[in-house]
Coordinates of C-alpha atoms in Angstrom, one line a residue:
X1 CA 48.0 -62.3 -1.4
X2 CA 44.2 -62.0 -0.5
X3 CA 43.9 -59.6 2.8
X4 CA 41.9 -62.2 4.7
X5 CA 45.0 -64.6 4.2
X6 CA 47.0 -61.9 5.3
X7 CA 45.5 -61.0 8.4
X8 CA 44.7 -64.7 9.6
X9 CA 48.7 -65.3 8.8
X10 CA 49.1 -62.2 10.9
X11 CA 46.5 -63.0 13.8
X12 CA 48.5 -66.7 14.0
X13 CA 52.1 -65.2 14.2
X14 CA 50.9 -62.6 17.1
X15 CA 48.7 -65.3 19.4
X16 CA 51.2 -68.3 19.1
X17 CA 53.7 -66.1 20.3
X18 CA 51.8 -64.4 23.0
X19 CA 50.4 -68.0 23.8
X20 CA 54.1 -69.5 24.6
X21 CA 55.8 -66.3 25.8
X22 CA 52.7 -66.3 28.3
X23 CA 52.7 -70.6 29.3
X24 CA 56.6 -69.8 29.9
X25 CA 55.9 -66.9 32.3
X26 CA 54.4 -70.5 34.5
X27 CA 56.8 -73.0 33.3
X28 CA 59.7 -70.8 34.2
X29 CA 58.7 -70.5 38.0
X30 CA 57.0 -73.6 38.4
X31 CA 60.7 -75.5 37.4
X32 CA 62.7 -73.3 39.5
X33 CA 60.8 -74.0 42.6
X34 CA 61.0 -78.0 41.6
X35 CA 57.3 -78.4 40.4
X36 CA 56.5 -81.0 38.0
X37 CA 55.2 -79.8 34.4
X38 CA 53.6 -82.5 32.8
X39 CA 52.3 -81.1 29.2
X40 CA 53.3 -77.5 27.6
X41 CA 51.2 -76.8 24.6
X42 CA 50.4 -74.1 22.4
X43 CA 46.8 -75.0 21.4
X44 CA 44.6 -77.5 22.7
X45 CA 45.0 -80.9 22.5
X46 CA 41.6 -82.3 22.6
X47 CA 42.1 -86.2 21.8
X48 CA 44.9 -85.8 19.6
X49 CA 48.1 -83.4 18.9
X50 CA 49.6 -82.3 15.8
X51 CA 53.0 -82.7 16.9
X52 CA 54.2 -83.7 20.6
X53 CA 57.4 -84.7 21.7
X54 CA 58.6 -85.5 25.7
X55 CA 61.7 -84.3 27.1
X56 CA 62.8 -85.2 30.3
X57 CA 59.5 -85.1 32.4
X58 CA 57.7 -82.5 30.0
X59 CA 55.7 -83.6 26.9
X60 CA 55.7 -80.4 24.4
X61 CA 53.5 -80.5 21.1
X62 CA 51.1 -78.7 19.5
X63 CA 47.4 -79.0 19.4
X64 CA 44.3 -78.7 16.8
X65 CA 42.7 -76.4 18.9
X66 CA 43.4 -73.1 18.4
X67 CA 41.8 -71.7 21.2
X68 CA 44.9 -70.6 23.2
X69 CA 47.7 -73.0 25.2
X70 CA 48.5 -74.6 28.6
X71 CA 51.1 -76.4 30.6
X72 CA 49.8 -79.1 32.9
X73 CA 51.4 -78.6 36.3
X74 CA 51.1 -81.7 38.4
X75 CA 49.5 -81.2 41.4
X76 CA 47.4 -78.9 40.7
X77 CA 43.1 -78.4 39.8
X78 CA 43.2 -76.9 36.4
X79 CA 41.3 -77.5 33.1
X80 CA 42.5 -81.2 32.7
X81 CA 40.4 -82.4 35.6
X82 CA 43.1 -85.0 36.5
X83 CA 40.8 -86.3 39.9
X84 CA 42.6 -89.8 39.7
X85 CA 46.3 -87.7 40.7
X86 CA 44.5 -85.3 43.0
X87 CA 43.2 -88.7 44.9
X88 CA 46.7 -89.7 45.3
X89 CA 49.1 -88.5 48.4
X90 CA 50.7 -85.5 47.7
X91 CA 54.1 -85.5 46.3
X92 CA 57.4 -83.2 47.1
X93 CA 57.2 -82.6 43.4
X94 CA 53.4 -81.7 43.1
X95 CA 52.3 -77.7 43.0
X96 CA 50.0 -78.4 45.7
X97 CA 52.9 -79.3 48.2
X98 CA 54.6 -76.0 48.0
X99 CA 54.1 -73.3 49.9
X100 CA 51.2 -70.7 48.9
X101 CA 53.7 -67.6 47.7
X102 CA 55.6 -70.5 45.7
X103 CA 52.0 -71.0 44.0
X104 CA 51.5 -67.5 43.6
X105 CA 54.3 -66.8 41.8
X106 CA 53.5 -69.7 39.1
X107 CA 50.4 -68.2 38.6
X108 CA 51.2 -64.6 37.9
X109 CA 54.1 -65.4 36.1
X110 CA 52.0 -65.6 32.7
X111 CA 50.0 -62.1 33.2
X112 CA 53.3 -60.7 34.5
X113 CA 55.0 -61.9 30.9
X114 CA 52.1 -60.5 28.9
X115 CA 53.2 -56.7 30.9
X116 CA 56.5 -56.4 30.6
X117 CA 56.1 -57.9 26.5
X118 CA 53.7 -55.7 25.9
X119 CA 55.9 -52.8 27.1
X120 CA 59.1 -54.2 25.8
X121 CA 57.3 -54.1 22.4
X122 CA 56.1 -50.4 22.8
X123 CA 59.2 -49.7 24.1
X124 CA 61.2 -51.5 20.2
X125 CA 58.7 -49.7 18.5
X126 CA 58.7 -46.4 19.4
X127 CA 62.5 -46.7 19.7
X128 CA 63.0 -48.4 15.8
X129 CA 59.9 -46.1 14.3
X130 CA 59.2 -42.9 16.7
X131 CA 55.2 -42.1 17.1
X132 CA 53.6 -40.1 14.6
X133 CA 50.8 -37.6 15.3
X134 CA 49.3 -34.8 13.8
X135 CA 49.5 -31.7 15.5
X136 CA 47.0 -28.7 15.4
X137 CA 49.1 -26.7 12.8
X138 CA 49.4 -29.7 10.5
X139 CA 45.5 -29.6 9.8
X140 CA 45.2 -26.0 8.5
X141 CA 41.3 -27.0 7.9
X142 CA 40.5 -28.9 11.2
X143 CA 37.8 -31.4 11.7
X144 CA 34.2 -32.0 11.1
X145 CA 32.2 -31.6 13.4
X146 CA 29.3 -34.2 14.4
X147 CA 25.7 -32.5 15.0
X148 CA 25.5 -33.8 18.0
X149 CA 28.4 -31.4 19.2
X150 CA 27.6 -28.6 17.4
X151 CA 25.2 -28.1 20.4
X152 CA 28.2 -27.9 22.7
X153 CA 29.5 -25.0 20.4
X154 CA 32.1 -26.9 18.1
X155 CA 31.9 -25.7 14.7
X156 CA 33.2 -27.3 11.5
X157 CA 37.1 -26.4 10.4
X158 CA 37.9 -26.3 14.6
X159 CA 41.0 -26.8 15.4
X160 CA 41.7 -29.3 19.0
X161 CA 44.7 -27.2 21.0
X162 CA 44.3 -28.7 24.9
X163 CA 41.9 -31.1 27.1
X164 CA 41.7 -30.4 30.1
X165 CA 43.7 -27.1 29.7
X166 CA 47.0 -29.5 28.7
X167 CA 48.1 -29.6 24.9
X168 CA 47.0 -32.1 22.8
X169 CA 49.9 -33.1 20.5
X170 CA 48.2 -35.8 18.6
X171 CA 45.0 -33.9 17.9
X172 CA 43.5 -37.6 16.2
X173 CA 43.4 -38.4 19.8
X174 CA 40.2 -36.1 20.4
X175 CA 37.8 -39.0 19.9
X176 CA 39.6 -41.6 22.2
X177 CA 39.8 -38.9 25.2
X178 CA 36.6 -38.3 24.7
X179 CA 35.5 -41.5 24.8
X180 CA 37.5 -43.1 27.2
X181 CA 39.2 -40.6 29.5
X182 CA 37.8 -38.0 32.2
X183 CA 37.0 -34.4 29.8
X184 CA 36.1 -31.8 31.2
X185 CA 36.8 -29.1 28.8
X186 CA 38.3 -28.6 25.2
X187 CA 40.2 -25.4 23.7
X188 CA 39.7 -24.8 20.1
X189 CA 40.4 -22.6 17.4
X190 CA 38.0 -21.9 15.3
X191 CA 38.2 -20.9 11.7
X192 CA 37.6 -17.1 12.2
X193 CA 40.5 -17.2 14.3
X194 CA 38.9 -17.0 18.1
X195 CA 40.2 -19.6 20.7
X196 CA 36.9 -20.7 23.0
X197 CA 37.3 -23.5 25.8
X198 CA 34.3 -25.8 25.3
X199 CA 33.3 -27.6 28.6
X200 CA 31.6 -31.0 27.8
X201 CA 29.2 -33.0 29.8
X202 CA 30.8 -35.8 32.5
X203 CA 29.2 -38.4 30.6
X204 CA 30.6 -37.7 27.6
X205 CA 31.2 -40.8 26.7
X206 CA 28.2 -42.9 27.6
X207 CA 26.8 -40.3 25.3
X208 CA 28.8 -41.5 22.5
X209 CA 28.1 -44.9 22.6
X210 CA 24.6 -44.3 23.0
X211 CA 24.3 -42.6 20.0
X212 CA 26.3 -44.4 17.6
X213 CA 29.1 -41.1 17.6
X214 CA 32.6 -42.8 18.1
X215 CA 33.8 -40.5 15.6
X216 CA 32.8 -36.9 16.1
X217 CA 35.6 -34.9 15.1
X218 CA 37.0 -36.1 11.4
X219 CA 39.9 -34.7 10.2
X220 CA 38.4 -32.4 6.8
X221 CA 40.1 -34.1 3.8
X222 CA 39.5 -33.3 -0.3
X223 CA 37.5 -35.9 -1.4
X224 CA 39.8 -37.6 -3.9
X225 CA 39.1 -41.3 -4.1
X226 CA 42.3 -43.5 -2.7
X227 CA 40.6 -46.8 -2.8
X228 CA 37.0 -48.3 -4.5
X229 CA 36.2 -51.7 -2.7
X230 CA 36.2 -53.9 -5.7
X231 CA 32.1 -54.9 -6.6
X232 CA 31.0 -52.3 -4.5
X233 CA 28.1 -50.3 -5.7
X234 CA 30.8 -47.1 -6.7
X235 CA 32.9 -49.5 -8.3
X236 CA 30.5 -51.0 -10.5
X237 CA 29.3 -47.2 -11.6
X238 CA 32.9 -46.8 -12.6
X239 CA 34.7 -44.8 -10.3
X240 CA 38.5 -45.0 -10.1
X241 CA 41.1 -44.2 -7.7
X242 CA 42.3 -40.4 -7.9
X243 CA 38.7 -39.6 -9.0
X244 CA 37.8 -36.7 -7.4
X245 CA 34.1 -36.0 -6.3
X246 CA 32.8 -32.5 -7.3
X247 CA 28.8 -32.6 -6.2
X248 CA 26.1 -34.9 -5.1
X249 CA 23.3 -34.2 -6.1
X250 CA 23.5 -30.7 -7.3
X251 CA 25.2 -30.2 -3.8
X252 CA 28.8 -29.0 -4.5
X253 CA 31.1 -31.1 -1.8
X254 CA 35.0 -29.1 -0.8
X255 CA 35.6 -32.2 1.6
X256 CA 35.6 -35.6 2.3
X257 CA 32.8 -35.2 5.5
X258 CA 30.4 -33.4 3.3
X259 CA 30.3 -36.7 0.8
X260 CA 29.5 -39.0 3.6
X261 CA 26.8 -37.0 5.1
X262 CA 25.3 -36.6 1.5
X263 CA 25.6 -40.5 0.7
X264 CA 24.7 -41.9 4.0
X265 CA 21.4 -39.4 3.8
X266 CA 19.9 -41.3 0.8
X267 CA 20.1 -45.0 2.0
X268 CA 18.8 -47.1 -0.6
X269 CA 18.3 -43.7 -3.0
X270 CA 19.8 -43.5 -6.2
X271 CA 22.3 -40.5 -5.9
X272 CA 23.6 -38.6 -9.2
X273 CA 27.1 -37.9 -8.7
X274 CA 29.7 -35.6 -10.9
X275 CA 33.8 -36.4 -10.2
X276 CA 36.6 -35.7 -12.2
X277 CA 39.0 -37.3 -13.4
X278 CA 42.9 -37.1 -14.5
X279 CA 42.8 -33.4 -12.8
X280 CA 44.9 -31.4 -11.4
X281 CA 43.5 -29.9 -8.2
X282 CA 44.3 -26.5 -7.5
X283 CA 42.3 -24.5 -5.1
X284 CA 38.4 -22.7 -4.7
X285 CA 35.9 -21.7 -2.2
X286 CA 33.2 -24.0 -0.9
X287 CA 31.4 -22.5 1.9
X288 CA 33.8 -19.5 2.2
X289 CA 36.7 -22.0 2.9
X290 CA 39.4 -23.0 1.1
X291 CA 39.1 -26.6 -0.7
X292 CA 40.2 -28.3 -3.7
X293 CA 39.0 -27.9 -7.4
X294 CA 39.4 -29.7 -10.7
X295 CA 41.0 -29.0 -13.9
X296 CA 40.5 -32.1 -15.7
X297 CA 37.5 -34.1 -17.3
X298 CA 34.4 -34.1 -15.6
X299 CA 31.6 -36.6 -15.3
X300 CA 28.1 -37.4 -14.3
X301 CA 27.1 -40.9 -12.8
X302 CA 24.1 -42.8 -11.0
X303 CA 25.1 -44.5 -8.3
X304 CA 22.4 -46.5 -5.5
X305 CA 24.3 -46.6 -2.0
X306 CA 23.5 -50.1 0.1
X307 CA 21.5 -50.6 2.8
X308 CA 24.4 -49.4 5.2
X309 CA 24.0 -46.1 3.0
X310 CA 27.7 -46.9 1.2
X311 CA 29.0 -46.9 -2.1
X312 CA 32.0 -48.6 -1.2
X313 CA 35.1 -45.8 -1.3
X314 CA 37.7 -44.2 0.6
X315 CA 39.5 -41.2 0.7
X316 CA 43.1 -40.4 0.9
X317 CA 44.9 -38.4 3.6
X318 CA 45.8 -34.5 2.4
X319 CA 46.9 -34.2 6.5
X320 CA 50.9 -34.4 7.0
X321 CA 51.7 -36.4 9.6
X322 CA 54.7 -35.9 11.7
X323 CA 56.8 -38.4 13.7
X324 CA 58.7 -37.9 16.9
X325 CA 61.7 -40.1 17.7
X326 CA 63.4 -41.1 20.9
X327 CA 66.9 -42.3 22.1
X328 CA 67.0 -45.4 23.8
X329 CA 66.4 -44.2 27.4
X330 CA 63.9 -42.3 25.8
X331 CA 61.9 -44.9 24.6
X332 CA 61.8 -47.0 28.3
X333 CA 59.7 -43.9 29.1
X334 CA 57.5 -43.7 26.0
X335 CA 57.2 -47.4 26.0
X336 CA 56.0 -47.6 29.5
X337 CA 53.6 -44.9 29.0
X338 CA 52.1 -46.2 25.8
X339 CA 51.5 -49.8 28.0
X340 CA 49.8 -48.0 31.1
X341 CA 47.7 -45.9 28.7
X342 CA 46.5 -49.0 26.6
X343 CA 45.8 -51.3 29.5
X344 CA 44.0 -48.1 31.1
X345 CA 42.1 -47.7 28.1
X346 CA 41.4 -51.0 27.2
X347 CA 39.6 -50.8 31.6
X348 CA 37.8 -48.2 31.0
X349 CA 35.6 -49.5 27.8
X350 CA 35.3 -52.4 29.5
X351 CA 32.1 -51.0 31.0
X352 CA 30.0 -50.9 28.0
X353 CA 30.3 -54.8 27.7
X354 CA 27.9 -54.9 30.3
X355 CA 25.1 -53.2 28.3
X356 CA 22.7 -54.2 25.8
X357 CA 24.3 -52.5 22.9
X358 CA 28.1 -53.6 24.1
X359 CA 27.9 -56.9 24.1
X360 CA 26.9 -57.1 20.3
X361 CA 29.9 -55.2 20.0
X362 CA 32.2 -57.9 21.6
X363 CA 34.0 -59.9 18.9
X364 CA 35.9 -63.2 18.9
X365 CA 39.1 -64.2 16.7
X366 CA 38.0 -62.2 13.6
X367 CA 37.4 -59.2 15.4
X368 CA 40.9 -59.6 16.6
X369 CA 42.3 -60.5 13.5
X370 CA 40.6 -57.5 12.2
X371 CA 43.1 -55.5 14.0
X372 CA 45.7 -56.3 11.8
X373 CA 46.5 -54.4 8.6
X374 CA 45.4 -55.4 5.1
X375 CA 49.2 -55.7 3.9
X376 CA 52.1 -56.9 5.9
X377 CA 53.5 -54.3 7.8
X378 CA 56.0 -54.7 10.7
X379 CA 55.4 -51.5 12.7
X380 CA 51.7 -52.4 12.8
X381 CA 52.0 -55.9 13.3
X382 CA 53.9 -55.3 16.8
X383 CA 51.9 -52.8 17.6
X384 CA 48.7 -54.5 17.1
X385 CA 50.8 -57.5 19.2
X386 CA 51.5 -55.4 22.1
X387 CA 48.0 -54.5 22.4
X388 CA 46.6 -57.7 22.5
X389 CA 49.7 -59.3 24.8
X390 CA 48.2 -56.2 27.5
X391 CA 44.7 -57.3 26.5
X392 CA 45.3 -61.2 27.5
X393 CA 47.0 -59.7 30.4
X394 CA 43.7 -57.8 31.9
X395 CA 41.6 -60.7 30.9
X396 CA 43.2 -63.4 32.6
X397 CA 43.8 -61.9 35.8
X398 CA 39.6 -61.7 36.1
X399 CA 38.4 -63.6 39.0
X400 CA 37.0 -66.2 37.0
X401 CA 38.3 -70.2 38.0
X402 CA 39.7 -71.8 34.8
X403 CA 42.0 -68.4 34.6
X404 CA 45.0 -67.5 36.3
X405 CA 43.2 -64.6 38.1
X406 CA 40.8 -67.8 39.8
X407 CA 43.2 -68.9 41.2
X408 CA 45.2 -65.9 42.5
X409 CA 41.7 -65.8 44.0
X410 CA 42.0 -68.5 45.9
X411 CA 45.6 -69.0 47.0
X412 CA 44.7 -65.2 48.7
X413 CA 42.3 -66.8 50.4
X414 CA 44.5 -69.4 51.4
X415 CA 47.0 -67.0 52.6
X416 CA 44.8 -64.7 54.6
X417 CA 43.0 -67.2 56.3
X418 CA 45.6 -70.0 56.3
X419 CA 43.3 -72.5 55.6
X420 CA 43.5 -74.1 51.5
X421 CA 40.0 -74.3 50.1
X422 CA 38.0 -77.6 49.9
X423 CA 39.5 -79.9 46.7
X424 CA 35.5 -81.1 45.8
X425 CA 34.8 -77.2 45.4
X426 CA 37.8 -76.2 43.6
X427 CA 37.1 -78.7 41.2
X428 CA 33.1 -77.6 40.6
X429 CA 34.3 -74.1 40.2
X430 CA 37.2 -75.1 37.8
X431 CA 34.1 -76.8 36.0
X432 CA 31.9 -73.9 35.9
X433 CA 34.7 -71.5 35.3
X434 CA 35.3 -73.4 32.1
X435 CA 31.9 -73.8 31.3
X436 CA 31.4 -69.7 31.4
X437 CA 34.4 -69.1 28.9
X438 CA 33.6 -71.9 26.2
X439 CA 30.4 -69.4 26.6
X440 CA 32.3 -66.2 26.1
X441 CA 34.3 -67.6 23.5
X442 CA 31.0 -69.2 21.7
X443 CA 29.3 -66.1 21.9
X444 CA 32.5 -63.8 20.8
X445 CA 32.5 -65.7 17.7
X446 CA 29.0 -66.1 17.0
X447 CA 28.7 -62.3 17.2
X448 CA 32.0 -62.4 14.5
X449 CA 29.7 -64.6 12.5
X450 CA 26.5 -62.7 12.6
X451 CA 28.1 -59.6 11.6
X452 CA 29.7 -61.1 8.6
X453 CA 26.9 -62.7 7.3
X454 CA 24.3 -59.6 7.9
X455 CA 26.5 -56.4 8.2

């Protein structure tokens, strides 16, 4: 099956759950306190349903709008703009007759579901599969290093042992620490064999979105070729998988960073490249290190990278990775910690949306779907689910009206001051609320668009 079908099959599965896992977390409270619930859809009903069905006082269906779900509580100022029923007397049965923590909890109830799944899920996860990582001994040549911190005194073949004078166990985690956590210092061993504590500037990170460098330490890997993107410029020169590149350019390459810098270097430049093929790769020096050589057939082509400065190929991984389980009490832990660290992380990124550069970066439902692996995969699935079930958390508890987090707004008011806030002015903000995420979600999507039809 094509990947795209795969991943939108994937992307559907994960947000229809999430959606009704999430409308329940209000349904569930809102009947147990005796409130009417009117409609309960996954999707958006605009004008018509695909399917609906009324049980008892409820009608349930499905809508054409795939833009996320809702239940219609009765009583209540909410996205169906029901002003003929909010003109009526209150009822027993109406939300707005029930006292403000009874309200409160119907309101939470659907970020509070979106928590606890998305740690119940890290939780099955890490219980079923264990978490892998790489520690520093499993990468006996280390990373690349970025130019950019070469300055700071990290060299190429380093090896990552503690941030912040802690051990790093998962040394791939370098980058994300870096870019979304407080580092102060990194310990590394270099290739000579000398341990040096690096100290790192406070904004680290702003750094690193400013200058394009989400990636500066890259695990060193042999170039042999794992995949070639089908029409790609590489794959219409002929490479393979299992080729392995020797040189570019007269410049002899040991790993997998040295190709990229070479290729992304002559944007738009044709590039003459040698690569085996059918070898067996036994070992040499490049550079003084150690790296992997060919005994096989060797080959010369000329290849012109794209505009992006890419020929369209991928490397495998040389790296062992090593997975840790844990017993079931175990995983409670890991699981908890794993949700706290992803809603933390997912926070503190949430800054750069507010400048020029992040909001091109923010994506709509194919960045999401992008998420997902190109082949089914069940551990990845429910982890990519977990991580958008805390991401739907964080963003609907934003104080914006037309989310739940609007609301809490306003029944806090309500409870401080013990006064409920005017009906008219609910209703305009519920309208301008609205107003400002059909934006967001227009302007997600259109950046999804522009980058598929120009990047």
């Amino acid at each position: 099956m094509d990947p795209f079908f795969i991943k939108a099959l994937q992307l559907i599965l994960s947000l229809s759950l999430l959606i009704v896992l999430h409308e329940l977390g209000h349904f569930i409270p809102a009947k147990m306190f005796g409130i009417k619930v009117e409609k309960f859809f996954l999707f958006f009903d605009v004008k018509f349903a695909i399917l609906k069905k009324k049980i008892g006082d409820t009608v349930y269906g499905i809508g054409w709008l795939p833009l996320g779900g809702y239940v219609k509580i009765a009583g209540m100022i909410d996205e169906s703009m029901d002003k003929e029923q909010m003109a009526q007397p209150p009822k027993t049965w109406e939300f707005r007759s029930k006292p403000a923590w009874q309200r409160l909890i119907v309101m939470v109830g659907g970020v509070t579901v979106n928590v606890v799944l998305g740690f119940f899920i890290y939780m099955m996860v890490v219980f079923t599969w264990g978490s892998p990582y790489i520690a520093p001994e499993d990468m006996p040549n280390g990373f690349a290093v970025d130019d950019t911190f070469k300055e700071f005194g990290f060299q190429d073949g380093d090896r990552v042992l503690q941030v912040n004078g802690e051990d790093l166990k998962n040394s791939i985690d370098i980058n994300k620490y870096l870019f979304l956590r407080d580092v102060q210092s990194i310990s590394v061993l270099h290739q000579n064999g000398q341990e040096e504590t690096i100290s790192v500037p406070e904004d680290i990170g702003s750094q690193m979105f400013e200058q394009g460098v989400m990636q500066p330490f890259v695990p060193m890997t042999i170039p042999v070729l794992d995949t070639v993107i089908e029409g790609s410029p590489a794959d219409k020169a002929g490479l393979k998988k299992g080729d392995r590149i020797i040189a570019i350019n007269d410049f002899e390459v040991g790993y997998w960073h040295e190709v990229t810098r070479q290729i992304e270097a002559s944007k738009g430049k044709e590039l003459r490249i040698v690569y085996s093929r059918n070898g067996e790769y036994a070992s040499m020096e490049v550079d003084g290190q150690t790296a992997g050589t060919i005994d096989g057939q060797q080959q010369s082509i000329a290849i012109t990278p794209d505009e992006e400065g890419k020929i369209g190929v991928a490397p495998g991984s040389s790296i062992e990775v090593s997975r840790e389980h844990y017993s079931f009490t175990e995983s409670i832990s890991k699981g908890f910690d794993l949700a706290y660290w992803t809603l933390h992380d997912y926070v503190a990124q949430f800054k750069y949306v507010f400048t020029k550069k992040g909001a091109t970066q923010v994506g709509g439902f194919g960045a999401i779907g992008g998420l997902f692996p190109d082949a089914w995969n069940w551990q990845a699935f429910w982890m990519t689910t977990a991580f958008i079930s805390i991401i739907l958390a964080f963003m609907n508890i934003l104080p914006i009206p037309a989310l739940d987090g609007g609301h809490v707004v306003f029944l806090m008011y309500e409870m401080i001051t013990g006064r409920k806030p005017n009906e008219k002015f609910m209703e305009y903000a519920q309208l301008v609320g609205f107003v400002i995420l059909i934006a967001l979600v227009l302007f997600a999507n259109g950046n999804d668009i522009y980058r598929w039809l120009f990047e």
